[in-house]
Short mmCIF file of C-alpha atoms and ligand atoms in Angstrom, two decimals:
data_model
loop_
_atom_site.label_atom_id
_atom_site.label_comp_id
_atom_site.label_asym_id
_atom_site.label_seq_id
_atom_site.Cartn_x
_atom_site.Cartn_y
_atom_site.Cartn_z
CA UNK A 1 13.96 -2.95 -21.23
CA UNK A 2 16.79 -5.01 -22.62
CA UNK A 3 15.89 -8.52 -21.48
CA UNK A 4 12.62 -10.43 -21.42
CA UNK A 5 10.73 -10.10 -18.15
CA UNK A 6 7.79 -12.08 -16.80
CA UNK A 7 6.31 -9.38 -14.61
CA UNK A 8 5.73 -5.67 -15.06
CA UNK A 9 5.52 -3.71 -11.81
CA UNK A 10 4.10 -0.18 -11.75
CA UNK A 11 5.16 2.19 -8.98
CA UNK A 12 8.40 0.19 -8.73
CA UNK A 13 10.27 3.07 -7.08
CA UNK A 14 7.47 3.45 -4.52
CA UNK A 15 6.43 1.63 -1.37
CA UNK A 16 4.08 -1.00 -2.79
CA UNK A 17 5.63 -1.56 -6.20
CA UNK A 18 9.09 -1.64 -4.62
CA UNK A 19 8.03 -4.30 -2.12
CA UNK A 20 6.40 -6.41 -4.86
CA UNK A 21 9.33 -6.07 -7.29
CA UNK A 22 11.85 -7.09 -4.61
CA UNK A 23 9.69 -10.02 -3.47
CA UNK A 24 9.43 -11.26 -7.05
CA UNK A 25 13.20 -10.97 -7.44
CA UNK A 26 13.67 -12.85 -4.16
CA UNK A 27 11.61 -15.65 -5.77
CA UNK A 28 14.05 -15.62 -8.69
CA UNK A 29 11.56 -14.10 -11.14
CA UNK A 30 12.34 -11.67 -13.96
CA UNK A 31 10.91 -8.23 -13.27
CA UNK A 32 10.49 -5.05 -15.30
CA UNK A 33 9.89 -1.92 -13.23
CA UNK A 34 7.95 0.98 -14.75
CA UNK A 35 9.76 4.21 -13.80
CA UNK A 36 9.54 7.85 -14.77
CA UNK A 37 13.21 8.65 -14.21
CA UNK A 38 15.75 5.87 -14.84
CA UNK A 39 18.50 8.01 -13.28
CA UNK A 40 16.82 8.44 -9.87
CA UNK A 41 18.56 6.76 -6.93
CA UNK A 42 15.60 4.40 -6.49
CA UNK A 43 15.61 3.41 -10.16
CA UNK A 44 19.34 2.74 -9.99
CA UNK A 45 18.79 0.59 -6.87
CA UNK A 46 16.18 -1.45 -8.77
CA UNK A 47 18.68 -2.08 -11.57
CA UNK A 48 21.33 -3.05 -9.02
CA UNK A 49 19.00 -5.78 -7.77
CA UNK A 50 18.49 -7.19 -11.25
CA UNK A 51 15.25 -5.45 -12.18
CA UNK A 52 15.11 -4.08 -15.72
CA UNK A 53 13.47 -0.71 -16.34
CA UNK A 54 10.71 0.48 -18.64
CA UNK A 55 10.72 4.25 -18.77
CA UNK A 56 7.35 5.93 -19.09
CA UNK A 57 4.57 7.89 -17.51
CA UNK A 58 1.10 6.78 -16.48
CA UNK A 59 -0.31 9.76 -18.39
CA UNK A 60 1.31 8.42 -21.58
CA UNK A 61 -0.60 5.35 -22.78
CA UNK A 62 1.95 4.58 -25.52
CA UNK A 63 4.68 4.25 -22.89
CA UNK A 64 2.49 1.82 -20.91
CA UNK A 65 1.88 -0.24 -24.05
CA UNK A 66 5.61 -0.41 -24.78
CA UNK A 67 6.30 -1.59 -21.23
CA UNK A 68 3.71 -4.41 -21.56
CA UNK A 69 5.50 -6.11 -24.45
CA UNK A 70 6.16 -9.78 -23.69
CA UNK A 71 4.80 -9.54 -20.13
CA UNK A 72 2.83 -12.34 -18.39
CA UNK A 73 1.73 -10.69 -15.15
CA UNK A 74 1.20 -7.06 -14.15
CA UNK A 75 1.12 -5.36 -10.75
CA UNK A 76 -0.94 -2.17 -10.97
CA UNK A 77 -0.87 0.62 -8.38
CA UNK A 78 -1.37 4.37 -8.66
CA UNK A 79 -0.77 7.32 -6.38
CA UNK A 80 -3.87 9.01 -4.98
CA UNK A 81 -5.10 12.52 -4.29
CA UNK A 82 -3.94 12.86 -0.64
CA UNK A 83 -0.35 12.69 -1.96
CA UNK A 84 -1.08 15.84 -3.97
CA UNK A 85 0.24 14.60 -7.33
CA UNK A 86 -3.00 13.45 -8.97
CA UNK A 87 -6.70 14.15 -8.71
CA UNK A 88 -9.16 11.32 -8.02
CA UNK A 89 -10.21 11.49 -11.68
CA UNK A 90 -6.59 11.17 -12.82
CA UNK A 91 -6.03 8.16 -10.56
CA UNK A 92 -9.02 6.50 -12.26
CA UNK A 93 -7.70 7.35 -15.73
CA UNK A 94 -4.29 5.84 -14.84
CA UNK A 95 -5.78 2.67 -13.31
CA UNK A 96 -8.02 2.13 -16.33
CA UNK A 97 -5.17 2.82 -18.78
CA UNK A 98 -3.06 0.04 -17.24
CA UNK A 99 -6.01 -2.38 -17.40
CA UNK A 100 -6.79 -1.44 -21.03
CA UNK A 101 -3.14 -1.84 -21.98
CA UNK A 102 -2.91 -5.25 -20.23
CA UNK A 103 -5.94 -6.41 -22.19
CA UNK A 104 -4.59 -5.10 -25.49
CA UNK A 105 -1.23 -6.80 -24.87
CA UNK A 106 -2.89 -10.10 -23.97
CA UNK A 107 -1.16 -10.42 -20.58
CA UNK A 108 -2.32 -13.49 -18.70
CA UNK A 109 -2.90 -11.88 -15.29
CA UNK A 110 -3.38 -8.41 -13.81
CA UNK A 111 -3.13 -7.75 -10.07
CA UNK A 112 -4.68 -4.43 -9.07
CA UNK A 113 -3.73 -3.10 -5.63
CA UNK A 114 -6.74 -1.20 -4.33
CA UNK A 115 -7.48 -0.33 -0.70
CA UNK A 116 -9.20 -1.99 2.23
CA UNK A 117 -11.76 0.83 2.13
CA UNK A 118 -12.80 0.07 -1.48
CA UNK A 119 -15.67 -2.07 -2.67
CA UNK A 120 -17.84 -1.38 0.38
CA UNK A 121 -20.06 1.38 -1.02
CA UNK A 122 -19.37 5.12 -1.29
CA UNK A 123 -17.09 6.43 1.45
CA UNK A 124 -17.22 10.15 0.74
CA UNK A 125 -13.44 10.10 0.28
CA UNK A 126 -12.37 10.46 -3.33
CA UNK A 127 -9.19 8.38 -3.06
CA UNK A 128 -11.18 5.37 -1.79
CA UNK A 129 -14.12 5.73 -4.17
CA UNK A 130 -11.67 6.07 -7.10
CA UNK A 131 -10.37 2.60 -6.25
CA UNK A 132 -13.88 1.10 -6.19
CA UNK A 133 -14.35 2.49 -9.71
CA UNK A 134 -11.03 1.07 -10.95
CA UNK A 135 -11.88 -2.30 -9.35
CA UNK A 136 -15.22 -2.40 -11.20
CA UNK A 137 -13.52 -1.52 -14.47
CA UNK A 138 -10.80 -4.15 -14.03
CA UNK A 139 -13.43 -6.79 -13.28
CA UNK A 140 -15.47 -5.77 -16.33
CA UNK A 141 -12.61 -6.54 -18.74
CA UNK A 142 -11.95 -9.97 -20.23
CA UNK A 143 -8.49 -10.18 -18.66
CA UNK A 144 -7.83 -12.55 -15.73
CA UNK A 145 -7.38 -10.33 -12.69
CA UNK A 146 -6.97 -10.38 -8.93
CA UNK A 147 -7.80 -7.43 -6.70
CA UNK A 148 -5.85 -7.04 -3.48
CA UNK A 149 -7.12 -4.58 -0.86
CA UNK A 150 -4.35 -3.68 1.58
CA UNK A 151 -5.06 -2.38 5.06
CA UNK A 152 -3.22 0.77 6.24
CA UNK A 153 0.53 0.34 6.13
CA UNK A 154 2.50 -0.05 9.39
CA UNK A 155 4.97 2.34 7.76
CA UNK A 156 2.30 5.06 8.04
CA UNK A 157 2.63 4.97 11.84
CA UNK A 158 6.07 6.53 11.44
CA UNK A 159 4.97 9.64 9.53
CA UNK A 160 5.82 12.98 11.14
CA UNK A 161 3.50 14.70 13.56
CA UNK A 162 1.96 11.77 15.44
CA UNK A 163 4.12 12.16 18.51
CA UNK A 164 6.60 9.30 18.73
CA UNK A 165 9.26 11.95 19.41
CA UNK A 166 7.23 13.34 22.34
CA UNK A 167 6.34 10.07 24.10
CA UNK A 168 2.64 10.67 23.33
CA UNK A 169 1.53 8.94 20.13
CA UNK A 170 -1.85 9.60 18.47
CA UNK A 171 -3.62 7.69 15.72
CA UNK A 172 -7.15 6.83 14.52
CA UNK A 173 -8.30 4.04 16.80
CA UNK A 174 -9.53 4.26 20.39
CA UNK A 175 -7.32 2.63 23.01
CA UNK A 176 -9.32 -0.63 22.88
CA UNK A 177 -10.48 -0.49 19.24
CA UNK A 178 -8.76 -2.74 16.69
CA UNK A 179 -7.65 -1.47 13.28
CA UNK A 180 -6.00 -3.77 10.76
CA UNK A 181 -2.58 -2.84 9.39
CA UNK A 182 -0.10 -4.43 6.99
CA UNK A 183 3.69 -4.35 6.78
CA UNK A 184 4.88 -3.52 3.26
CA UNK A 185 7.05 -6.61 3.39
CA UNK A 186 3.92 -8.79 3.75
CA UNK A 187 2.15 -6.76 1.05
CA UNK A 188 5.09 -7.40 -1.29
CA UNK A 189 5.37 -11.12 -0.72
CA UNK A 190 1.57 -11.70 -0.86
CA UNK A 191 1.19 -9.87 -4.17
CA UNK A 192 4.30 -11.61 -5.53
CA UNK A 193 2.86 -15.00 -4.56
CA UNK A 194 -0.42 -14.11 -6.29
CA UNK A 195 1.43 -13.01 -9.44
CA UNK A 196 3.34 -16.29 -9.47
CA UNK A 197 0.15 -18.37 -9.04
CA UNK A 198 -2.43 -16.83 -11.36
CA UNK A 199 -4.53 -20.02 -11.70
CA UNK A 200 -5.13 -20.03 -7.94
CA UNK A 201 -6.02 -16.35 -7.59
CA UNK A 202 -7.54 -15.04 -10.86
CA UNK A 203 -11.09 -13.77 -10.27
CA UNK A 204 -10.53 -13.26 -6.53
CA UNK A 205 -10.65 -10.20 -4.30
CA UNK A 206 -8.41 -10.44 -1.24
CA UNK A 207 -8.49 -8.14 1.77
CA UNK A 208 -4.91 -8.23 3.07
CA UNK A 209 -3.58 -7.36 6.52
CA UNK A 210 -0.78 -8.46 8.81
CA UNK A 211 -2.34 -7.73 12.21
CA UNK A 212 -5.28 -6.05 13.95
CA UNK A 213 -3.89 -3.48 16.40
CA UNK A 214 -5.60 -1.50 19.17
CA UNK A 215 -4.24 1.74 20.61
CA UNK A 216 -3.10 -0.24 23.65
CA UNK A 217 -1.22 -2.65 21.36
CA UNK A 218 0.60 0.31 19.80
CA UNK A 219 1.45 1.69 23.25
CA UNK A 220 2.84 -1.67 24.36
CA UNK A 221 4.84 -2.39 21.20
CA UNK A 222 6.28 1.14 20.90
CA UNK A 223 7.22 1.30 24.60
CA UNK A 224 8.92 -2.11 24.45
CA UNK A 225 10.85 -1.29 21.30
CA UNK A 226 11.86 2.19 22.51
CA UNK A 227 12.80 1.05 26.03
CA UNK A 228 10.76 3.87 27.62
CA UNK A 229 7.01 4.59 27.94
CA UNK A 230 5.15 5.87 24.90
CA UNK A 231 1.53 6.71 25.72
CA UNK A 232 -1.31 6.27 23.26
CA UNK A 233 -4.43 8.33 22.71
CA UNK A 234 -6.75 8.83 19.73
CA UNK A 235 -6.30 12.07 17.76
CA UNK A 236 -7.67 14.91 19.89
CA UNK A 237 -11.13 16.33 19.28
CA UNK A 238 -9.47 19.70 18.60
CA UNK A 239 -7.37 18.18 15.76
CA UNK A 240 -10.34 16.28 14.32
CA UNK A 241 -12.46 19.46 14.37
CA UNK A 242 -9.83 21.41 12.52
CA UNK A 243 -8.77 18.64 10.05
CA UNK A 244 -11.75 17.30 8.06
CA UNK A 245 -9.61 14.71 6.23
CA UNK A 246 -8.53 13.06 9.48
CA UNK A 247 -12.05 13.40 10.91
CA UNK A 248 -13.63 11.54 7.97
CA UNK A 249 -10.96 8.82 8.13
CA UNK A 250 -11.61 8.44 11.87
CA UNK A 251 -15.35 8.08 11.17
CA UNK A 252 -14.50 5.36 8.63
CA UNK A 253 -12.45 3.55 11.27
CA UNK A 254 -15.41 3.78 13.65
CA UNK A 255 -17.95 2.46 11.11
CA UNK A 256 -15.62 -0.44 10.22
CA UNK A 257 -14.73 0.52 6.62
CA UNK A 258 -11.12 1.51 7.35
CA UNK A 259 -10.80 -0.74 10.43
CA UNK A 260 -10.37 -3.68 8.05
CA UNK A 261 -12.15 -6.98 7.42
CA UNK A 262 -9.27 -9.23 6.33
CA UNK A 263 -9.41 -12.83 7.56
CA UNK A 264 -5.86 -12.94 8.95
CA UNK A 265 -5.85 -16.65 9.95
CA UNK A 266 -7.01 -17.56 6.42
CA UNK A 267 -4.28 -15.34 4.94
CA UNK A 268 -1.68 -17.03 7.16
CA UNK A 269 -2.91 -20.44 5.98
CA UNK A 270 -2.41 -19.32 2.35
CA UNK A 271 0.71 -17.14 2.57
CA UNK A 272 2.47 -18.13 5.82
CA UNK A 273 2.91 -16.15 9.02
CA UNK A 274 2.22 -12.42 8.87
CA UNK A 275 4.55 -9.85 10.40
CA UNK A 276 3.54 -8.52 13.84
CA UNK A 277 4.24 -4.91 14.79
CA UNK A 278 6.84 -6.06 17.37
CA UNK A 279 8.77 -7.87 14.61
CA UNK A 280 8.40 -4.95 12.22
CA UNK A 281 9.77 -2.47 14.80
CA UNK A 282 12.91 -4.52 15.29
CA UNK A 283 13.16 -5.62 11.64
CA UNK A 284 12.20 -3.75 8.46
CA UNK A 285 10.78 -0.79 10.39
CA UNK A 286 13.72 -0.37 12.78
CA UNK A 287 15.37 2.55 10.98
CA UNK A 288 12.01 4.32 10.45
CA UNK A 289 11.15 3.90 14.14
CA UNK A 290 14.50 5.23 15.26
CA UNK A 291 14.17 8.23 12.92
CA UNK A 292 10.61 8.92 14.16
CA UNK A 293 11.72 8.79 17.82
CA UNK A 294 14.43 11.34 17.09
CA UNK A 295 12.54 13.54 14.63
CA UNK A 296 12.11 17.27 15.19
CA UNK A 297 8.62 18.60 15.97
CA UNK A 298 6.45 18.60 12.84
CA UNK A 299 2.94 19.07 11.54
CA UNK A 300 0.95 15.90 10.98
CA UNK A 301 1.77 14.47 7.52
CA UNK A 302 -0.73 11.68 7.01
CA UNK A 303 -2.01 10.50 3.66
N1 NAP B 401 -0.67 4.50 2.95
C1 NAP B 401 -1.49 3.49 3.20
O1 NAP B 401 -1.62 3.02 4.33
C2 NAP B 401 -2.28 2.88 2.05
C3 NAP B 401 -3.06 1.76 2.27
C4 NAP B 401 -3.76 1.19 1.20
C5 NAP B 401 -3.66 1.76 -0.07
N2 NAP B 401 -2.88 2.89 -0.24
C6 NAP B 401 -2.78 3.46 -1.61
O2 NAP B 401 -1.47 3.23 -2.07
C7 NAP B 401 -1.25 4.07 -3.20
C8 NAP B 401 0.16 4.59 -3.17
O3 NAP B 401 1.05 3.51 -3.19
P1 NAP B 401 2.52 3.68 -2.63
O4 NAP B 401 2.46 4.06 -1.19
O5 NAP B 401 3.29 2.50 -3.05
O6 NAP B 401 2.97 4.98 -3.45
P2 NAP B 401 4.37 5.75 -3.38
O7 NAP B 401 5.32 5.12 -2.44
O8 NAP B 401 4.04 7.19 -3.24
O9 NAP B 401 4.93 5.51 -4.86
C9 NAP B 401 4.27 5.98 -5.98
C10 NAP B 401 4.90 5.36 -7.19
O10 NAP B 401 4.16 5.74 -8.36
C11 NAP B 401 5.08 6.31 -9.29
N3 NAP B 401 4.37 7.32 -10.07
C12 NAP B 401 3.74 8.42 -9.61
N4 NAP B 401 3.21 9.11 -10.63
C13 NAP B 401 3.53 8.44 -11.76
C14 NAP B 401 3.28 8.65 -13.13
N5 NAP B 401 2.59 9.71 -13.56
N6 NAP B 401 3.76 7.76 -14.02
C15 NAP B 401 4.47 6.69 -13.61
N7 NAP B 401 4.73 6.41 -12.31
C16 NAP B 401 4.26 7.29 -11.41
C17 NAP B 401 6.20 6.88 -8.46
O11 NAP B 401 7.35 7.00 -9.26
P3 NAP B 401 8.48 8.14 -9.08
O12 NAP B 401 9.64 7.47 -8.41
O13 NAP B 401 8.76 8.57 -10.46
O14 NAP B 401 7.87 9.23 -8.23
C18 NAP B 401 6.34 5.80 -7.40
O15 NAP B 401 7.06 4.70 -7.89
C19 NAP B 401 -2.29 5.17 -3.12
O16 NAP B 401 -3.26 4.99 -4.13
C20 NAP B 401 -2.91 4.96 -1.73
O17 NAP B 401 -4.25 5.42 -1.68
C21 NAP B 401 -2.18 3.44 0.77
#
């Protein structure tokens, strides 16, 4: 924390915060990344790209307050219970602590990254309902804020256990049922644009997605990128019977809550063209796709 920064990014060593921090840097902005361990490889990579570090922990409010000093805009994201590191209650405490600290520090804009499943009534899944609660809290405070609700990440398609390495890929949607997804690169540049234009976005809630994809779309894009057929089917009934987490998520895809309601043409009008899965597979996702095609057999690892 040795030079003034305009933006404070939480989760800077993670998927979302990393994408936002790098997009802000690409816009030439000064960024401070909140990290637990300044000596981790990811923290060192942030520093190498010109991002300064604030060392702290989301369970330590004083460290959040120190990181806020002199900051104009904040990107807030927390891990959630499926990752196994926090409970739903702890996620809420962390999300509220960032908002309280932003208010106390007088920052001019807070962007809270929620989830596409939030703000649509109780879902019965703690890590979605926690985000609805944080959203309500953020909105209740007298600090200008924007809530972004990302769809499922394209990167999630590459997690172990879904079958890319077997030529038979399974996911939530039916073959002809669309589900919205977002590439982290789009998530990063959209949130960075919002942070850089607070007057335009304060007070707004934005559902964000790059593309609506059916199972058939996945089959087509994966087969093209791999150069051999990769078949698609929804998760089997046997798996959904045995795995209540996946079953509930599948129900939320079917009732529309996780399928996504982002207005993609309107987003493209505001933020420029969104990344399609075909582009992602040959661009930012290329190494993940290649690793998933060649991965050893594994249990499903979705969160
Ligand atoms: N996967 C999806 O498709 C999807 C879609 C929409 C929303 N979401 C939501 O996205 C969130 C996760 O975001 P992500 O994927 O960017 O997470 P991620 O890649 O797992 O990164 C988590 C970040 O939080 C930091 N962190 C964890 N605990 C911390 C603590 N106690 N104090 C300070 N920093 C801490 C980690 O730092 P370290 O480097 O120190 O570990 C890391 O930078 C979840 O709430 C999830 O529900 C996910």
